[in-house]
Amino acid sequence: MQKERWGDCVWIGVDIGTTGVRAIAYQPDGQKLSSAEVLYPLDTPHPDWAEQNPAQIYSAVESVVKDTADALRYKGKILAGVALSTVMHSFAAMDADKNFLTNMMTWADSRSSDIVKTMKLDAELCNRFYQNLLSSSCLLSND
């Protein structure tokens, strides 16, 4: 890449949110160059449940990054990288081939609240749970 072209390099910022994903690219001077957004549902099939289809979210991320990058290319800009932001935690079960087994339980899912309340009544159980969690560094796989 020629030295004078560095000013044409742009990063895409991607915000993966609870109900949608947004991508945006700004120039260093703050001028917006391109953006895209895809919304997806938060499924609540039962009280206290909050689930999403992880494949749908993955597809939405691919879509907004592609659309934003295509617009940058059209404007003669060079994509330097992509920065991802996702604040809240979720859980998606996968098999050994990395296929999703279920919908993803989101941060808003509270179906285990009764279990947690009961667990908090037993200080020793809580201590063992958190000590195991910390000592394993949350590793669930040997990969």
JSON list of C-alpha atoms in Angstrom, two decimals:
[
{"chain": "A", "resi": 1, "resn": "MET", "atom": "CA", "xyz": [0.00, 0.00, 0.00]},
{"chain": "A", "resi": 2, "resn": "GLN", "atom": "CA", "xyz": [1.38, 3.40, -0.93]},
{"chain": "A", "resi": 3, "resn": "LYS", "atom": "CA", "xyz": [2.11, 5.75, 1.94]},
{"chain": "A", "resi": 4, "resn": "GLU", "atom": "CA", "xyz": [-0.27, 8.45, 0.66]},
{"chain": "A", "resi": 5, "resn": "ARG", "atom": "CA", "xyz": [-3.18, 5.96, 0.72]},
{"chain": "A", "resi": 6, "resn": "TRP", "atom": "CA", "xyz": [-3.11, 5.50, 4.54]},
{"chain": "A", "resi": 7, "resn": "GLY", "atom": "CA", "xyz": [-5.58, 8.39, 4.83]},
{"chain": "A", "resi": 8, "resn": "ASP", "atom": "CA", "xyz": [-8.08, 6.23, 2.94]},
{"chain": "A", "resi": 9, "resn": "CYS", "atom": "CA", "xyz": [-7.91, 3.43, 5.55]},
{"chain": "A", "resi": 10, "resn": "VAL", "atom": "CA", "xyz": [-11.04, 3.08, 7.66]},
{"chain": "A", "resi": 11, "resn": "TRP", "atom": "CA", "xyz": [-12.18, 0.80, 10.48]},
{"chain": "A", "resi": 12, "resn": "ILE", "atom": "CA", "xyz": [-15.73, -0.50, 10.79]},
{"chain": "A", "resi": 13, "resn": "GLY", "atom": "CA", "xyz": [-17.25, -0.52, 14.27]},
{"chain": "A", "resi": 14, "resn": "VAL", "atom": "CA", "xyz": [-19.88, -3.21, 14.90]},
{"chain": "A", "resi": 15, "resn": "ASP", "atom": "CA", "xyz": [-22.31, -3.12, 17.83]},
{"chain": "A", "resi": 16, "resn": "ILE", "atom": "CA", "xyz": [-23.97, -6.50, 18.41]},
{"chain": "A", "resi": 17, "resn": "GLY", "atom": "CA", "xyz": [-26.98, -5.63, 20.55]},
{"chain": "A", "resi": 18, "resn": "THR", "atom": "CA", "xyz": [-29.93, -7.42, 22.09]},
{"chain": "A", "resi": 19, "resn": "THR", "atom": "CA", "xyz": [-32.35, -6.65, 19.27]},
{"chain": "A", "resi": 20, "resn": "GLY", "atom": "CA", "xyz": [-30.09, -5.74, 16.38]},
{"chain": "A", "resi": 21, "resn": "VAL", "atom": "CA", "xyz": [-26.61, -5.25, 15.00]},
{"chain": "A", "resi": 22, "resn": "ARG", "atom": "CA", "xyz": [-25.22, -2.00, 13.66]},
{"chain": "A", "resi": 23, "resn": "ALA", "atom": "CA", "xyz": [-22.05, -1.29, 11.70]},
{"chain": "A", "resi": 24, "resn": "ILE", "atom": "CA", "xyz": [-20.65, 2.16, 11.01]},
{"chain": "A", "resi": 25, "resn": "ALA", "atom": "CA", "xyz": [-17.50, 3.59, 9.47]},
{"chain": "A", "resi": 26, "resn": "TYR", "atom": "CA", "xyz": [-16.20, 7.09, 10.19]},
{"chain": "A", "resi": 27, "resn": "GLN", "atom": "CA", "xyz": [-13.30, 9.01, 8.74]},
{"chain": "A", "resi": 28, "resn": "PRO", "atom": "CA", "xyz": [-10.67, 10.20, 11.24]},
{"chain": "A", "resi": 29, "resn": "ASP", "atom": "CA", "xyz": [-12.26, 13.70, 11.09]},
{"chain": "A", "resi": 30, "resn": "GLY", "atom": "CA", "xyz": [-15.57, 12.26, 12.31]},
{"chain": "A", "resi": 31, "resn": "GLN", "atom": "CA", "xyz": [-17.46, 12.24, 9.00]},
{"chain": "A", "resi": 32, "resn": "LYS", "atom": "CA", "xyz": [-19.69, 9.18, 8.64]},
{"chain": "A", "resi": 33, "resn": "LEU", "atom": "CA", "xyz": [-18.85, 7.22, 5.51]},
{"chain": "A", "resi": 34, "resn": "SER", "atom": "CA", "xyz": [-21.30, 4.32, 5.65]},
{"chain": "A", "resi": 35, "resn": "SER", "atom": "CA", "xyz": [-23.49, 2.32, 7.97]},
{"chain": "A", "resi": 36, "resn": "ALA", "atom": "CA", "xyz": [-25.91, -0.60, 8.03]},
{"chain": "A", "resi": 37, "resn": "GLU", "atom": "CA", "xyz": [-28.34, -2.13, 10.50]},
{"chain": "A", "resi": 38, "resn": "VAL", "atom": "CA", "xyz": [-30.22, -5.42, 10.80]},
{"chain": "A", "resi": 39, "resn": "LEU", "atom": "CA", "xyz": [-32.81, -6.06, 13.50]},
{"chain": "A", "resi": 40, "resn": "TYR", "atom": "CA", "xyz": [-33.69, -9.47, 14.95]},
{"chain": "A", "resi": 41, "resn": "PRO", "atom": "CA", "xyz": [-36.23, -10.62, 17.53]},
{"chain": "A", "resi": 42, "resn": "LEU", "atom": "CA", "xyz": [-35.85, -11.46, 21.19]},
{"chain": "A", "resi": 43, "resn": "ASP", "atom": "CA", "xyz": [-37.98, -14.58, 21.65]},
{"chain": "A", "resi": 44, "resn": "THR", "atom": "CA", "xyz": [-39.86, -14.97, 24.93]},
{"chain": "A", "resi": 45, "resn": "PRO", "atom": "CA", "xyz": [-41.74, -18.28, 24.51]},
{"chain": "A", "resi": 46, "resn": "HIS", "atom": "CA", "xyz": [-42.35, -18.66, 28.27]},
{"chain": "A", "resi": 47, "resn": "PRO", "atom": "CA", "xyz": [-42.29, -16.33, 31.28]},
{"chain": "A", "resi": 48, "resn": "ASP", "atom": "CA", "xyz": [-38.70, -15.40, 32.26]},
{"chain": "A", "resi": 49, "resn": "TRP", "atom": "CA", "xyz": [-37.26, -16.83, 29.02]},
{"chain": "A", "resi": 50, "resn": "ALA", "atom": "CA", "xyz": [-35.24, -14.64, 26.64]},
{"chain": "A", "resi": 51, "resn": "GLU", "atom": "CA", "xyz": [-33.75, -16.46, 23.68]},
{"chain": "A", "resi": 52, "resn": "GLN", "atom": "CA", "xyz": [-32.39, -15.74, 20.23]},
{"chain": "A", "resi": 53, "resn": "ASN", "atom": "CA", "xyz": [-31.35, -17.71, 17.20]},
{"chain": "A", "resi": 54, "resn": "PRO", "atom": "CA", "xyz": [-27.52, -17.47, 17.19]},
{"chain": "A", "resi": 55, "resn": "ALA", "atom": "CA", "xyz": [-27.32, -18.29, 13.46]},
{"chain": "A", "resi": 56, "resn": "GLN", "atom": "CA", "xyz": [-29.64, -15.35, 12.76]},
{"chain": "A", "resi": 57, "resn": "ILE", "atom": "CA", "xyz": [-27.37, -13.01, 14.72]},
{"chain": "A", "resi": 58, "resn": "TYR", "atom": "CA", "xyz": [-24.26, -14.33, 12.98]},
{"chain": "A", "resi": 59, "resn": "SER", "atom": "CA", "xyz": [-25.92, -13.79, 9.60]},
{"chain": "A", "resi": 60, "resn": "ALA", "atom": "CA", "xyz": [-26.91, -10.25, 10.61]},
{"chain": "A", "resi": 61, "resn": "VAL", "atom": "CA", "xyz": [-23.31, -9.44, 11.59]},
{"chain": "A", "resi": 62, "resn": "GLU", "atom": "CA", "xyz": [-22.05, -10.76, 8.24]},
{"chain": "A", "resi": 63, "resn": "SER", "atom": "CA", "xyz": [-24.66, -8.68, 6.42]},
{"chain": "A", "resi": 64, "resn": "VAL", "atom": "CA", "xyz": [-23.92, -5.32, 8.08]},
{"chain": "A", "resi": 65, "resn": "VAL", "atom": "CA", "xyz": [-20.15, -5.76, 7.76]},
{"chain": "A", "resi": 66, "resn": "LYS", "atom": "CA", "xyz": [-20.47, -6.68, 4.08]},
{"chain": "A", "resi": 67, "resn": "ASP", "atom": "CA", "xyz": [-22.85, -3.79, 3.31]},
{"chain": "A", "resi": 68, "resn": "THR", "atom": "CA", "xyz": [-20.66, -1.26, 5.13]},
{"chain": "A", "resi": 69, "resn": "ALA", "atom": "CA", "xyz": [-17.44, -2.58, 3.55]},
{"chain": "A", "resi": 70, "resn": "ASP", "atom": "CA", "xyz": [-19.03, -2.54, 0.08]},
{"chain": "A", "resi": 71, "resn": "ALA", "atom": "CA", "xyz": [-19.98, 1.13, 0.54]},
{"chain": "A", "resi": 72, "resn": "LEU", "atom": "CA", "xyz": [-16.41, 1.93, 1.62]},
{"chain": "A", "resi": 73, "resn": "ARG", "atom": "CA", "xyz": [-14.98, 0.19, -1.43]},
{"chain": "A", "resi": 74, "resn": "TYR", "atom": "CA", "xyz": [-17.36, 2.16, -3.66]},
{"chain": "A", "resi": 75, "resn": "LYS", "atom": "CA", "xyz": [-16.03, 5.38, -2.09]},
{"chain": "A", "resi": 76, "resn": "GLY", "atom": "CA", "xyz": [-12.42, 4.30, -2.68]},
{"chain": "A", "resi": 77, "resn": "LYS", "atom": "CA", "xyz": [-11.67, 3.68, 0.98]},
{"chain": "A", "resi": 78, "resn": "ILE", "atom": "CA", "xyz": [-9.54, 0.82, 2.27]},
{"chain": "A", "resi": 79, "resn": "LEU", "atom": "CA", "xyz": [-10.87, -1.35, 5.08]},
{"chain": "A", "resi": 80, "resn": "ALA", "atom": "CA", "xyz": [-8.19, -1.53, 7.76]},
{"chain": "A", "resi": 81, "resn": "GLY", "atom": "CA", "xyz": [-10.14, -3.66, 10.22]},
{"chain": "A", "resi": 82, "resn": "VAL", "atom": "CA", "xyz": [-13.33, -4.43, 12.09]},
{"chain": "A", "resi": 83, "resn": "ALA", "atom": "CA", "xyz": [-13.93, -3.75, 15.80]},
{"chain": "A", "resi": 84, "resn": "LEU", "atom": "CA", "xyz": [-16.68, -5.69, 17.57]},
{"chain": "A", "resi": 85, "resn": "SER", "atom": "CA", "xyz": [-18.63, -4.63, 20.65]},
{"chain": "A", "resi": 86, "resn": "THR", "atom": "CA", "xyz": [-21.02, -6.81, 22.59]},
{"chain": "A", "resi": 87, "resn": "VAL", "atom": "CA", "xyz": [-21.61, -5.82, 26.19]},
{"chain": "A", "resi": 88, "resn": "MET", "atom": "CA", "xyz": [-23.83, -8.48, 27.68]},
{"chain": "A", "resi": 89, "resn": "HIS", "atom": "CA", "xyz": [-23.25, -12.22, 28.02]},
{"chain": "A", "resi": 90, "resn": "SER", "atom": "CA", "xyz": [-25.24, -15.01, 26.42]},
{"chain": "A", "resi": 91, "resn": "PHE", "atom": "CA", "xyz": [-25.01, -18.80, 26.22]},
{"chain": "A", "resi": 92, "resn": "ALA", "atom": "CA", "xyz": [-25.19, -20.87, 23.04]},
{"chain": "A", "resi": 93, "resn": "ALA", "atom": "CA", "xyz": [-24.76, -24.66, 23.21]},
{"chain": "A", "resi": 94, "resn": "MET", "atom": "CA", "xyz": [-22.76, -26.18, 20.34]},
{"chain": "A", "resi": 95, "resn": "ASP", "atom": "CA", "xyz": [-21.77, -29.69, 19.34]},
{"chain": "A", "resi": 96, "resn": "ALA", "atom": "CA", "xyz": [-18.23, -30.87, 18.54]},
{"chain": "A", "resi": 97, "resn": "ASP", "atom": "CA", "xyz": [-18.61, -29.63, 14.95]},
{"chain": "A", "resi": 98, "resn": "LYS", "atom": "CA", "xyz": [-19.63, -26.17, 16.23]},
{"chain": "A", "resi": 99, "resn": "ASN", "atom": "CA", "xyz": [-23.25, -26.48, 15.14]},
{"chain": "A", "resi": 100, "resn": "PHE", "atom": "CA", "xyz": [-25.77, -24.72, 17.37]},
{"chain": "A", "resi": 101, "resn": "LEU", "atom": "CA", "xyz": [-27.85, -27.17, 19.41]},
{"chain": "A", "resi": 102, "resn": "THR", "atom": "CA", "xyz": [-30.39, -24.72, 20.83]},
{"chain": "A", "resi": 103, "resn": "ASN", "atom": "CA", "xyz": [-31.40, -21.12, 20.77]},
{"chain": "A", "resi": 104, "resn": "MET", "atom": "CA", "xyz": [-29.09, -18.82, 22.69]},
{"chain": "A", "resi": 105, "resn": "MET", "atom": "CA", "xyz": [-30.03, -17.89, 26.24]},
{"chain": "A", "resi": 106, "resn": "THR", "atom": "CA", "xyz": [-29.47, -14.13, 26.50]},
{"chain": "A", "resi": 107, "resn": "TRP", "atom": "CA", "xyz": [-28.48, -11.95, 29.43]},
{"chain": "A", "resi": 108, "resn": "ALA", "atom": "CA", "xyz": [-32.20, -11.14, 29.90]},
{"chain": "A", "resi": 109, "resn": "ASP", "atom": "CA", "xyz": [-33.15, -14.79, 30.52]},
{"chain": "A", "resi": 110, "resn": "SER", "atom": "CA", "xyz": [-34.07, -15.33, 34.17]},
{"chain": "A", "resi": 111, "resn": "ARG", "atom": "CA", "xyz": [-35.52, -18.84, 34.13]},
{"chain": "A", "resi": 112, "resn": "SER", "atom": "CA", "xyz": [-32.94, -19.99, 36.69]},
{"chain": "A", "resi": 113, "resn": "SER", "atom": "CA", "xyz": [-33.74, -17.27, 39.24]},
{"chain": "A", "resi": 114, "resn": "ASP", "atom": "CA", "xyz": [-35.40, -19.74, 41.66]},
{"chain": "A", "resi": 115, "resn": "ILE", "atom": "CA", "xyz": [-32.31, -21.98, 41.53]},
{"chain": "A", "resi": 116, "resn": "VAL", "atom": "CA", "xyz": [-30.03, -19.01, 42.22]},
{"chain": "A", "resi": 117, "resn": "LYS", "atom": "CA", "xyz": [-32.19, -17.85, 45.15]},
{"chain": "A", "resi": 118, "resn": "THR", "atom": "CA", "xyz": [-32.01, -21.33, 46.69]},
{"chain": "A", "resi": 119, "resn": "MET", "atom": "CA", "xyz": [-28.28, -21.56, 46.07]},
{"chain": "A", "resi": 120, "resn": "LYS", "atom": "CA", "xyz": [-27.66, -18.21, 47.79]},
{"chain": "A", "resi": 121, "resn": "LEU", "atom": "CA", "xyz": [-29.15, -19.64, 50.99]},
{"chain": "A", "resi": 122, "resn": "ASP", "atom": "CA", "xyz": [-26.20, -22.06, 51.21]},
{"chain": "A", "resi": 123, "resn": "ALA", "atom": "CA", "xyz": [-23.02, -20.01, 51.62]},
{"chain": "A", "resi": 124, "resn": "GLU", "atom": "CA", "xyz": [-20.75, -23.07, 51.33]},
{"chain": "A", "resi": 125, "resn": "LEU", "atom": "CA", "xyz": [-22.38, -24.11, 48.06]},
{"chain": "A", "resi": 126, "resn": "CYS", "atom": "CA", "xyz": [-21.96, -20.59, 46.69]},
{"chain": "A", "resi": 127, "resn": "ASN", "atom": "CA", "xyz": [-18.30, -20.51, 47.70]},
{"chain": "A", "resi": 128, "resn": "ARG", "atom": "CA", "xyz": [-17.61, -23.90, 46.07]},
{"chain": "A", "resi": 129, "resn": "PHE", "atom": "CA", "xyz": [-19.42, -22.84, 42.89]},
{"chain": "A", "resi": 130, "resn": "TYR", "atom": "CA", "xyz": [-17.46, -19.59, 42.53]},
{"chain": "A", "resi": 131, "resn": "GLN", "atom": "CA", "xyz": [-14.14, -21.20, 43.49]},
{"chain": "A", "resi": 132, "resn": "ASN", "atom": "CA", "xyz": [-14.66, -23.86, 40.82]},
{"chain": "A", "resi": 133, "resn": "LEU", "atom": "CA", "xyz": [-15.66, -21.20, 38.31]},
{"chain": "A", "resi": 134, "resn": "LEU", "atom": "CA", "xyz": [-12.61, -19.08, 39.02]},
{"chain": "A", "resi": 135, "resn": "SER", "atom": "CA", "xyz": [-10.15, -21.98, 39.15]},
{"chain": "A", "resi": 136, "resn": "SER", "atom": "CA", "xyz": [-11.30, -23.29, 35.79]},
{"chain": "A", "resi": 137, "resn": "SER", "atom": "CA", "xyz": [-11.21, -19.82, 34.23]},
{"chain": "A", "resi": 138, "resn": "CYS", "atom": "CA", "xyz": [-14.60, -20.75, 32.78]},
{"chain": "A", "resi": 139, "resn": "LEU", "atom": "CA", "xyz": [-13.03, -23.21, 30.36]},
{"chain": "A", "resi": 140, "resn": "LEU", "atom": "CA", "xyz": [-15.63, -25.60, 29.03]},
{"chain": "A", "resi": 141, "resn": "SER", "atom": "CA", "xyz": [-13.49, -27.19, 26.33]},
{"chain": "A", "resi": 142, "resn": "ASN", "atom": "CA", "xyz": [-10.02, -28.60, 25.91]},
{"chain": "A", "resi": 143, "resn": "ASP", "atom": "CA", "xyz": [-9.68, -27.00, 22.44]}
]
